[in-house]
């Protein structure tokens, strides 16, 4: 079946189109767009471009896969609500996966930027199954043997090399396989925030509306 | 040809609103609110609001479609509040609206929240007279607008230079030990009170002050000082009189400036909007002064005055009818979207 794949958990948003079956996935097109904090602006254009590249129309899509984070909250929500809205409007199944599962492969510890001088991380065994995480921690306190993949900016503070790796369409599909095989088993889309909201009464309300 | 069916999204603050209109006819106004989660903070916490929008979005769309008795595929256009408001909250609505528009292959209109507050009145009282003066007062905004053409020409006349009117209600409520949000409990307490009991200041009403700008910070401080002085002296605080006198000061300034704006611009229609427009004293005083000045006053029902999706759909419907170009595919949110940008 034709699957639309999205992720906005990192500063590079991913929109991919793939042909998927329980026997394997073929990625037909992938847009990886450095988008900083502009996920909302750039995601739907990236989806259109990925569909065009794949020679497909949204009407051909049979399922939607989205990363659930962890990642910066605002961007994360953009991807999840987009996946939820697209799937709802077209009556399609939608599958959410941990975005870290889609970074690298095999035995590894994935680290991505959690801001506030922390990393989001998760650890995987040789078969690629997640054995710890996702969680958020200061890199200095993440005492794991490695190898590390993800954001090399944290190499120094981890005291170990980090092989650059990003969220990919193929990785998201791999993580979504069980749910795609039986979409009725798909769990509701719950973002992996891993942090409580900063509950500071805003002064922003005044500033933004005057 | 029947009028276009428009789906509207509103997420600029703590209300997740999804509305559906056909022309000027309201078909659905589904709303979810995270107000209760903000109560203990005495104000809306942006991150909590944004999380709640995401959770509520699809269920609220379903409710709106069910209430309207239509399928998503019947929709002709999608509209969404693109600003002003809280960025993180706005972005949930913008992304959702873009997704539905893309999935349904329909045009998308990113609209101004304030203009939508004006447009909602068309669902109740039909096509707006143009030009009209509009006064929007809520916890987030206090604006006086000249509206020559709601679809593409809305001009700011004045706005609050400090607190929004609704914020003053919230802060005074806190001083009086009343719950958040402060508007309804103050309105209720004031019914038993004497509005002329205490002469609270009327901000920016001097001869040299800007005619159409508002200031509520001084009023709020004056109320707090008055109450604290009583408490320090060990005297009881006449809650109803304080509430009534405070509310009178707000209503007096707002209505005087609105009527003056009508007069100065030769406009004989005034529209009120925003949550504070649900205040009974404000409505009564506006009616009285408009009647005396020969101005036709239009005030939507309280449910339509507060933030909702129907107001966004109403403005979207107006834009479609006027042939305004839809938004570009890279539409985002602008927390400080200027009022003269009706759609973008
Ligand atoms: Zn509002």
Coordinates of C-alpha atoms and ligand atoms in Angstrom, one line a residue:
Chain A
X1 CA 0.0 0.0 0.0
X2 CA 1.0 3.6 -0.5
X3 CA 2.1 5.2 2.7
X4 CA 2.7 8.9 3.5
X5 CA 5.4 9.3 6.2
X6 CA 6.0 12.5 8.2
X7 CA 8.3 13.6 11.0
X8 CA 8.8 17.0 12.6
X9 CA 10.7 16.0 15.8
X10 CA 14.0 17.5 14.6
X11 CA 15.0 20.7 12.8
X12 CA 14.9 18.8 9.6
X13 CA 11.4 17.9 8.7
X14 CA 10.8 14.7 6.8
X15 CA 8.0 14.0 4.3
X16 CA 8.2 10.7 2.4
X17 CA 6.1 8.5 0.2
X18 CA 6.7 4.8 0.1
X19 CA 5.2 1.6 -1.2
X20 CA 4.9 -0.7 1.8
X21 CA 4.1 -4.3 2.3
X22 CA 4.8 -6.7 5.2
X23 CA 7.6 -8.0 3.1
X24 CA 9.4 -4.7 2.7
X25 CA 9.2 -1.0 2.0
X26 CA 10.3 0.9 -1.1
X27 CA 10.8 4.6 -0.5
X28 CA 9.5 6.4 -3.7
X29 CA 10.3 9.9 -2.6
X30 CA 11.6 11.8 0.4
X31 CA 11.8 15.5 1.2
X32 CA 14.2 16.3 4.1
X33 CA 13.8 20.0 4.6
X34 CA 16.0 22.0 7.0
X35 CA 13.1 23.9 8.6
X36 CA 14.3 25.2 11.9
X37 CA 11.1 26.5 13.6
X38 CA 9.2 26.8 10.3
X39 CA 7.7 23.3 10.3
X40 CA 4.1 24.7 10.0
X41 CA 5.0 26.7 6.9
X42 CA 7.0 24.1 5.2
X43 CA 5.4 20.7 6.0
X44 CA 2.4 20.7 3.6
X45 CA 4.5 22.0 0.7
X46 CA 7.0 19.2 1.4
X47 CA 4.2 16.7 1.4
X48 CA 3.0 18.0 -2.0
X49 CA 6.5 17.9 -3.3
X50 CA 7.1 14.3 -2.1
X51 CA 3.8 13.2 -3.7
X52 CA 4.8 14.9 -6.9
X53 CA 8.2 13.3 -6.9
X54 CA 6.6 9.9 -6.3
X55 CA 4.1 10.5 -9.1
X56 CA 1.3 10.0 -6.7
X57 CA -1.7 11.9 -5.5
X58 CA -3.0 12.2 -1.9
X59 CA -6.0 10.3 -3.1
X60 CA -3.7 7.3 -3.7
X61 CA -2.4 7.3 -0.1
X62 CA -3.7 4.4 2.1
X63 CA -2.0 5.1 5.4
X64 CA -0.1 7.8 7.3
X65 CA 2.9 7.3 9.5
X66 CA 4.1 10.1 11.8
X67 CA 6.9 10.5 14.3
X68 CA 5.7 11.2 17.8
X69 CA 8.9 12.7 19.1
X70 CA 10.6 13.3 21.4
X71 CA 11.4 16.7 20.0
X72 CA 10.8 20.5 20.5
X73 CA 7.1 20.7 21.4
X74 CA 5.8 23.2 18.9
X75 CA 7.3 21.6 15.8
X76 CA 6.3 18.1 17.1
X77 CA 2.7 19.1 17.3
X78 CA 2.7 20.5 13.8
X79 CA 3.6 17.1 12.4
X80 CA 1.3 15.1 14.6
X81 CA -1.8 17.3 14.0
X82 CA -1.0 17.3 10.3
X83 CA -0.9 13.5 10.2
X84 CA -4.0 13.3 12.3
X85 CA -5.9 15.9 10.1
X86 CA -4.8 14.3 6.8
X87 CA -5.8 10.8 8.0
X88 CA -9.1 12.0 9.4
X89 CA -10.1 14.0 6.4
X90 CA -9.4 11.0 4.1
X91 CA -10.6 8.3 6.5
X92 CA -7.1 6.7 6.6
X93 CA -5.4 4.8 9.4
X94 CA -2.6 6.8 11.1
X95 CA 0.3 5.2 12.9
X96 CA 2.6 7.0 15.4
X97 CA 6.2 5.9 16.2
X98 CA 9.0 7.1 18.4
X99 CA 11.1 9.4 16.2
X100 CA 14.4 8.2 17.7
X101 CA 13.6 4.6 16.4
X102 CA 14.0 6.1 12.9
X103 CA 17.6 7.4 13.5
X104 CA 20.3 4.9 12.5
X105 CA 20.0 1.2 12.8
X106 CA 21.3 -1.8 14.7
X107 CA 22.9 -1.6 18.2
X108 CA 23.2 2.1 19.1
X109 CA 22.3 4.9 21.4
X110 CA 20.5 7.7 19.6
X111 CA 20.9 11.3 20.8
X112 CA 19.1 14.3 19.5
X113 CA 18.9 17.9 20.6
X114 CA 16.5 18.5 23.4
X115 CA 17.5 22.1 23.9
X116 CA 18.2 23.4 27.4
X117 CA 21.6 21.7 27.2
X118 CA 20.0 18.3 27.2
X119 CA 19.6 15.4 24.8
X120 CA 16.7 13.1 24.0
X121 CA 18.0 9.5 23.9
X122 CA 17.1 5.9 23.4
X123 CA 19.2 2.7 23.3
X124 CA 18.7 -0.2 20.9
X125 CA 20.0 -3.8 20.8
X126 CA 21.7 -5.6 17.9
X127 CA 18.3 -6.5 16.4
X128 CA 17.4 -2.8 16.4
X129 CA 14.8 -3.1 19.2
X130 CA 14.6 -0.2 21.7
X131 CA 15.7 -1.4 25.1
X132 CA 15.9 1.9 26.9
X133 CA 14.3 5.3 26.5
X134 CA 13.1 7.5 25.1
X135 CA 14.2 9.9 27.9
X136 CA 15.8 13.2 28.3
X137 CA 19.1 13.8 30.1
X138 CA 22.2 16.0 30.3
X139 CA 24.8 14.4 28.0
X140 CA 27.4 14.3 30.8
X141 CA 25.0 12.0 32.7
X142 CA 24.3 9.6 29.9
X143 CA 26.8 6.9 30.7
X144 CA 26.4 4.4 27.9
X145 CA 29.0 2.5 26.0
X146 CA 27.8 3.6 22.5
X147 CA 28.1 3.6 19.6
X148 CA 26.2 6.9 19.5
X149 CA 24.3 8.1 16.5
X150 CA 22.3 11.3 15.9
X151 CA 23.5 14.8 16.6
X152 CA 27.4 15.1 16.6
X153 CA 27.2 18.5 18.3
X154 CA 27.0 16.5 21.6
X155 CA 30.2 14.4 21.1
X156 CA 32.3 16.5 23.4
X157 CA 29.8 16.5 26.2
X158 CA 29.2 12.8 25.8
X159 CA 32.9 12.1 25.7
X160 CA 32.4 9.9 22.7
X161 CA 32.1 10.1 18.9
X162 CA 28.6 10.6 17.5
X163 CA 28.0 9.4 14.0
X164 CA 25.6 11.9 12.2
X165 CA 22.3 10.3 11.5
X166 CA 18.8 11.8 10.9
X167 CA 15.2 10.7 11.0
X168 CA 14.5 8.9 7.7
X169 CA 11.4 7.7 5.9
X170 CA 12.8 4.2 5.8
X171 CA 13.5 4.3 9.5
X172 CA 10.0 5.5 10.3
X173 CA 8.5 2.8 8.2
X174 CA 10.7 0.2 10.0
X175 CA 9.4 1.4 13.3
X176 CA 5.8 1.4 12.1
X177 CA 5.9 -2.1 10.6
X178 CA 3.9 -3.9 13.2
X179 CA 1.2 -1.2 13.3
X180 CA 1.0 -1.0 9.5
X181 CA 0.6 -4.7 9.3
X182 CA -2.5 -4.4 11.5
X183 CA -3.6 -0.8 11.4
X184 CA -6.5 -1.6 13.8
X185 CA -3.8 -2.1 16.4
X186 CA -2.4 1.4 16.0
X187 CA -2.2 3.3 19.2
X188 CA -3.7 6.8 19.5
X189 CA -1.2 9.6 18.6
X190 CA 0.3 10.7 21.9
X191 CA 3.3 13.0 21.6
X192 CA 6.4 12.0 23.5
X193 CA 6.9 15.3 25.3
X194 CA 9.0 13.8 28.2
X195 CA 8.8 17.1 30.0
X196 CA 6.0 18.8 31.8
X197 CA 4.8 22.1 30.5
X198 CA 6.5 25.2 31.9
X199 CA 3.6 26.5 33.8
X200 CA 4.5 30.1 34.1
X201 CA 1.6 32.5 33.9
X202 CA 2.4 34.3 30.6
X203 CA 3.2 37.9 30.1
X204 CA 3.1 36.9 26.4
X205 CA -0.6 37.2 26.2
X206 CA -0.4 40.9 26.6
X207 CA 2.5 41.3 24.3
X208 CA 1.1 39.3 21.5
X209 CA -2.3 41.0 21.3
X210 CA -1.6 44.6 21.4
Chain B
X1 CA -25.4 27.9 -6.9
X2 CA -25.6 27.4 -3.2
X3 CA -23.4 29.5 -1.0
X4 CA -20.0 28.0 0.0
X5 CA -19.6 25.7 2.9
X6 CA -16.7 26.9 5.0
X7 CA -14.8 25.1 7.8
X8 CA -13.1 27.4 10.3
X9 CA -10.4 26.7 12.9
X10 CA -9.6 28.9 15.9
X11 CA -6.7 28.1 18.3
X12 CA -5.2 31.5 19.2
X13 CA -5.6 31.2 22.9
X14 CA -7.2 28.5 25.1
X15 CA -10.3 27.6 23.1
X16 CA -10.1 25.0 20.4
X17 CA -12.9 26.1 18.0
X18 CA -14.2 24.4 14.9
X19 CA -17.1 26.1 13.1
X20 CA -19.0 25.5 10.0
X21 CA -21.0 28.1 8.1
X22 CA -22.8 28.3 4.8
X23 CA -22.9 31.9 3.6
X24 CA -24.2 33.7 6.7
X25 CA -25.8 30.6 8.2
X26 CA -24.2 29.1 11.2
X27 CA -24.3 25.3 11.0
X28 CA -21.9 24.2 13.8
X29 CA -19.8 25.8 16.5
X30 CA -17.9 23.1 18.3
X31 CA -15.7 24.2 21.1
X32 CA -13.2 22.6 23.6
X33 CA -11.6 24.7 26.2
X34 CA -8.6 24.2 28.5
X35 CA -9.7 27.0 30.7
X36 CA -9.9 24.8 33.8
X37 CA -6.3 23.8 33.4
X38 CA -5.1 27.4 33.5
X39 CA -7.3 28.5 36.4
X40 CA -4.7 27.8 39.1
X41 CA -2.1 29.9 37.3
X42 CA -4.5 32.9 37.0
X43 CA -3.8 33.2 33.3
X44 CA -3.5 31.1 30.2
X45 CA -0.3 29.0 30.1
X46 CA 0.8 28.8 26.5
X47 CA 2.3 25.3 26.6
X48 CA -0.8 23.8 28.4
X49 CA -3.1 25.5 25.8
X50 CA -1.1 24.1 22.9
X51 CA -1.1 20.6 24.3
X52 CA -4.8 20.8 24.8
X53 CA -5.4 22.0 21.2
X54 CA -3.6 19.0 19.8
X55 CA -5.7 16.6 21.9
X56 CA -9.0 18.3 21.1
X57 CA -8.5 18.9 17.4
X58 CA -9.8 15.9 15.6
X59 CA -12.6 15.2 18.1
X60 CA -13.8 18.8 17.8
X61 CA -13.8 18.6 14.0
X62 CA -15.9 15.4 14.3
X63 CA -18.4 17.2 16.6
X64 CA -18.6 20.1 14.2
X65 CA -19.3 17.9 11.2
X66 CA -21.9 15.9 13.1
X67 CA -23.6 19.0 14.4
X68 CA -23.7 20.4 10.8
X69 CA -24.8 17.1 9.4
X70 CA -22.2 17.1 6.7
X71 CA -19.2 15.1 5.6
X72 CA -15.7 16.6 5.5
X73 CA -15.8 16.1 1.7
X74 CA -18.7 18.5 1.4
X75 CA -16.5 21.5 2.6
X76 CA -15.8 24.1 -0.1
X77 CA -13.1 26.1 1.8
X78 CA -11.1 26.1 5.0
X79 CA -10.3 29.1 7.1
X80 CA -8.0 29.4 10.1
X81 CA -6.8 32.0 12.6
X82 CA -3.3 32.8 11.5
X83 CA -2.8 35.6 14.2
X84 CA -2.6 37.4 16.4
X85 CA -2.4 35.1 19.4
X86 CA -0.1 32.7 21.2
X87 CA 2.4 31.3 18.6
X88 CA 2.4 27.7 19.8
X89 CA -1.4 27.6 20.1
X90 CA -1.9 29.2 16.7
X91 CA 0.4 26.7 15.0
X92 CA -1.7 23.7 16.0
X93 CA -4.7 25.3 14.3
X94 CA -2.8 26.4 11.3
X95 CA -1.2 23.0 10.7
X96 CA -4.6 21.3 11.2
X97 CA -6.3 23.6 8.8
X98 CA -3.6 23.1 6.2
X99 CA -3.9 19.4 6.6
X100 CA -7.7 19.4 6.0
X101 CA -7.4 21.8 3.1
X102 CA -4.7 19.7 1.5
X103 CA -6.6 16.4 2.1
X104 CA -9.8 17.9 0.8
X105 CA -8.1 19.8 -2.0
X106 CA -9.8 23.0 -1.1
X107 CA -8.6 26.6 -0.7
X108 CA -7.2 27.7 2.6
X109 CA -7.6 31.2 4.1
X110 CA -5.4 32.3 7.0
X111 CA -7.4 35.0 8.7
X112 CA -7.0 37.7 11.3
X113 CA -8.6 36.8 14.7
X114 CA -9.8 40.3 15.3
X115 CA -11.6 40.7 11.9
X116 CA -13.2 37.3 12.7
X117 CA -14.6 38.7 15.9
X118 CA -16.4 41.3 13.7
X119 CA -17.5 38.8 11.0
X120 CA -19.2 36.5 13.5
X121 CA -22.0 39.1 13.9
X122 CA -23.0 38.4 10.3
X123 CA -24.2 35.0 11.4
X124 CA -26.7 36.6 13.7
X125 CA -27.6 39.9 12.2
X126 CA -26.9 39.4 8.5
X127 CA -24.5 41.4 6.3
X128 CA -22.6 44.1 8.1
X129 CA -23.3 47.7 7.3
X130 CA -20.1 49.2 5.8
X131 CA -18.5 51.2 7.0
X132 CA -19.1 50.1 10.6
X133 CA -17.1 50.9 13.8
X134 CA -16.1 47.7 15.7
X135 CA -15.0 47.5 19.3
X136 CA -13.4 44.3 20.3
X137 CA -12.8 43.7 24.0
X138 CA -11.5 40.5 25.6
X139 CA -8.8 39.1 27.8
X140 CA -6.4 39.4 24.9
X141 CA -7.5 42.5 23.0
X142 CA -9.1 45.9 23.3
X143 CA -9.4 47.5 19.9
X144 CA -11.4 50.1 18.1
X145 CA -11.6 49.6 14.4
X146 CA -13.0 51.3 11.3
X147 CA -14.4 48.7 8.9
X148 CA -15.0 50.0 5.4
X149 CA -14.9 46.5 3.9
X150 CA -14.6 43.5 6.2
X151 CA -13.1 41.3 3.5
X152 CA -10.1 43.6 2.7
X153 CA -10.1 46.9 4.5
X154 CA -10.1 47.1 8.3
X155 CA -8.4 50.1 9.8
X156 CA -7.1 50.4 13.4
X157 CA -8.3 53.5 15.2
X158 CA -7.1 52.7 18.7
X159 CA -6.2 49.9 21.1
X160 CA -5.1 49.4 24.7
X161 CA -1.8 50.8 25.5
X162 CA -1.4 48.4 28.5
X163 CA -3.8 45.8 29.8
X164 CA -6.6 44.4 27.8
X165 CA -10.0 45.1 29.3
X166 CA -10.5 41.4 30.1
X167 CA -7.2 41.3 31.9
X168 CA -8.3 44.2 34.1
X169 CA -11.3 42.1 35.0
X170 CA -9.1 39.1 35.8
X171 CA -6.8 41.2 38.0
X172 CA -9.5 43.0 39.8
X173 CA -11.3 39.6 40.4
X174 CA -8.1 38.3 42.0
X175 CA -7.9 41.4 44.3
X176 CA -11.5 40.7 45.3
X177 CA -10.9 37.0 45.8
X178 CA -13.2 36.1 42.9
X179 CA -12.3 33.2 40.5
X180 CA -10.5 33.3 37.1
X181 CA -11.6 34.3 34.5
X182 CA -12.8 37.5 36.3
X183 CA -15.5 38.8 33.8
X184 CA -18.5 36.6 34.8
X185 CA -18.1 36.8 38.6
X186 CA -17.5 40.6 38.6
X187 CA -20.6 41.0 36.3
X188 CA -22.6 39.0 38.8
X189 CA -21.3 40.7 42.0
X190 CA -21.8 44.1 40.4
X191 CA -25.6 43.5 40.0
X192 CA -26.0 44.0 43.8
X193 CA -23.7 47.0 43.9
X194 CA -23.8 50.8 43.4
X195 CA -21.9 51.8 40.2
X196 CA -21.4 55.3 41.5
X197 CA -20.2 54.3 45.0
X198 CA -16.5 54.8 44.2
X199 CA -15.1 57.2 41.6
X200 CA -12.5 55.0 40.0
X201 CA -10.3 56.7 37.3
X202 CA -11.2 56.8 33.6
X203 CA -7.9 56.2 31.8
X204 CA -7.0 58.2 28.7
X205 CA -10.1 60.4 28.8
X206 CA -8.4 63.8 29.1
X207 CA -8.6 66.4 26.4
X208 CA -5.0 65.8 25.3
X209 CA -5.2 62.0 25.4
X210 CA -5.5 59.9 22.3
X211 CA -9.2 59.7 21.5
X212 CA -9.4 56.0 20.7
X213 CA -6.7 54.4 22.7
X214 CA -7.5 52.6 26.0
X215 CA -5.6 52.2 29.3
X216 CA -6.8 49.9 32.1
X217 CA -3.6 49.5 34.1
X218 CA -4.2 52.6 36.2
X219 CA -7.8 51.6 36.9
X220 CA -6.7 48.1 38.0
X221 CA -4.1 49.6 40.3
X222 CA -6.6 52.1 41.7
X223 CA -9.0 49.3 42.6
X224 CA -6.2 47.3 44.2
X225 CA -5.1 50.3 46.2
X226 CA -8.6 51.1 47.3
X227 CA -9.3 47.6 48.4
X228 CA -5.9 47.2 50.2
X229 CA -6.5 50.5 52.1
X230 CA -9.8 49.2 53.4
X231 CA -8.2 45.9 54.4
X232 CA -5.3 47.6 56.2
X233 CA -7.8 49.8 58.1
X234 CA -9.6 46.6 59.2
X235 CA -12.7 47.7 57.4
X236 CA -15.0 45.4 55.4
X237 CA -14.6 45.6 51.6
X238 CA -18.0 46.3 49.9
X239 CA -17.4 43.7 47.2
X240 CA -20.6 44.5 45.2
X241 CA -19.9 48.3 45.2
X242 CA -16.2 47.8 44.2
X243 CA -17.2 45.4 41.4
X244 CA -20.0 47.7 40.1
X245 CA -17.9 50.9 40.3
X246 CA -14.9 49.2 38.5
X247 CA -17.2 47.7 35.8
X248 CA -18.8 51.1 35.4
X249 CA -15.5 52.8 34.8
X250 CA -14.6 50.2 32.1
X251 CA -18.0 50.4 30.4
X252 CA -18.0 54.2 30.6
X253 CA -14.7 54.5 28.8
X254 CA -15.3 51.9 26.2
X255 CA -18.7 53.1 25.2
X256 CA -17.7 56.8 25.2
X257 CA -14.8 56.1 22.9
X258 CA -16.8 53.8 20.6
X259 CA -19.6 56.4 20.2
X260 CA -17.1 59.1 19.7
X261 CA -15.4 57.1 16.9
X262 CA -18.7 56.6 15.2
X263 CA -19.5 60.3 15.4
X264 CA -16.0 61.5 14.3
X265 CA -16.1 59.2 11.2
X266 CA -19.7 59.7 10.4
X267 CA -20.5 56.1 10.9
X268 CA -23.9 55.0 12.3
X269 CA -23.3 51.3 13.0
X270 CA -21.3 49.9 15.9
X271 CA -20.5 46.2 16.4
X272 CA -19.2 44.8 19.7
X273 CA -17.2 41.6 20.0
X274 CA -14.8 39.7 22.3
X275 CA -15.5 38.1 25.6
X276 CA -16.0 41.3 27.5
X277 CA -18.8 42.2 25.1
X278 CA -20.8 39.6 27.1
X279 CA -20.7 41.9 30.1
X280 CA -24.2 43.0 30.9
X281 CA -23.4 46.5 32.0
X282 CA -21.3 47.2 28.9
X283 CA -24.1 46.0 26.7
X284 CA -26.7 48.1 28.5
X285 CA -24.6 51.3 28.5
X286 CA -23.7 50.8 24.8
X287 CA -27.4 50.4 24.0
X288 CA -28.3 53.6 25.9
X289 CA -25.5 55.7 24.4
X290 CA -26.0 54.4 20.9
X291 CA -29.7 55.0 21.0
X292 CA -29.1 58.6 22.2
X293 CA -26.6 59.1 19.4
X294 CA -28.7 57.5 16.6
X295 CA -26.2 54.6 16.2
X296 CA -27.4 51.1 15.3
X297 CA -25.7 48.7 17.8
X298 CA -25.0 45.1 16.9
X299 CA -23.9 42.7 19.6
X300 CA -23.6 39.0 18.9
X301 CA -24.9 36.6 21.6
X302 CA -22.4 35.9 24.4
X303 CA -21.4 32.5 23.0
X304 CA -20.4 34.1 19.7
X305 CA -18.6 37.0 21.4
X306 CA -16.0 34.7 22.9
X307 CA -13.4 32.9 20.8
X308 CA -14.9 30.2 18.6
X309 CA -14.4 28.5 15.2
X310 CA -17.7 29.9 13.8
X311 CA -16.2 33.4 13.7
X312 CA -13.3 32.2 11.6
X313 CA -15.6 30.3 9.3
X314 CA -17.8 33.4 9.0
X315 CA -14.8 35.6 7.9
X316 CA -13.7 32.8 5.6
X317 CA -17.1 32.8 4.0
X318 CA -16.9 36.5 3.5
X319 CA -13.5 36.2 1.8
X320 CA -14.7 33.5 -0.5
X321 CA -17.8 35.6 -1.4
X322 CA -15.5 38.6 -2.1
X323 CA -13.2 36.6 -4.3
X324 CA -10.2 37.3 -2.1
X325 CA -7.2 35.1 -3.1
X326 CA -6.5 32.1 -0.8
X327 CA -3.3 31.9 1.3
X328 CA 0.0 30.7 -0.1
X329 CA 1.0 27.1 0.7
X330 CA 3.6 28.3 3.1
X331 CA 1.1 29.9 5.5
X332 CA 2.3 30.0 9.1
X333 CA 1.3 31.8 12.2
X334 CA 2.0 35.5 13.1
X335 CA 1.5 36.1 16.8
X336 CA 1.5 39.9 16.2
X337 CA -0.5 39.9 12.9
X338 CA -1.5 43.6 12.4
X339 CA -5.2 44.3 12.3
X340 CA -5.1 45.8 8.8
X341 CA -4.1 42.4 7.5
X342 CA -7.5 40.7 7.2
X343 CA -6.2 37.6 5.5
X344 CA -2.7 36.5 4.4
Ligands
LIG1 ZN1 -10.6 36.9 20.7

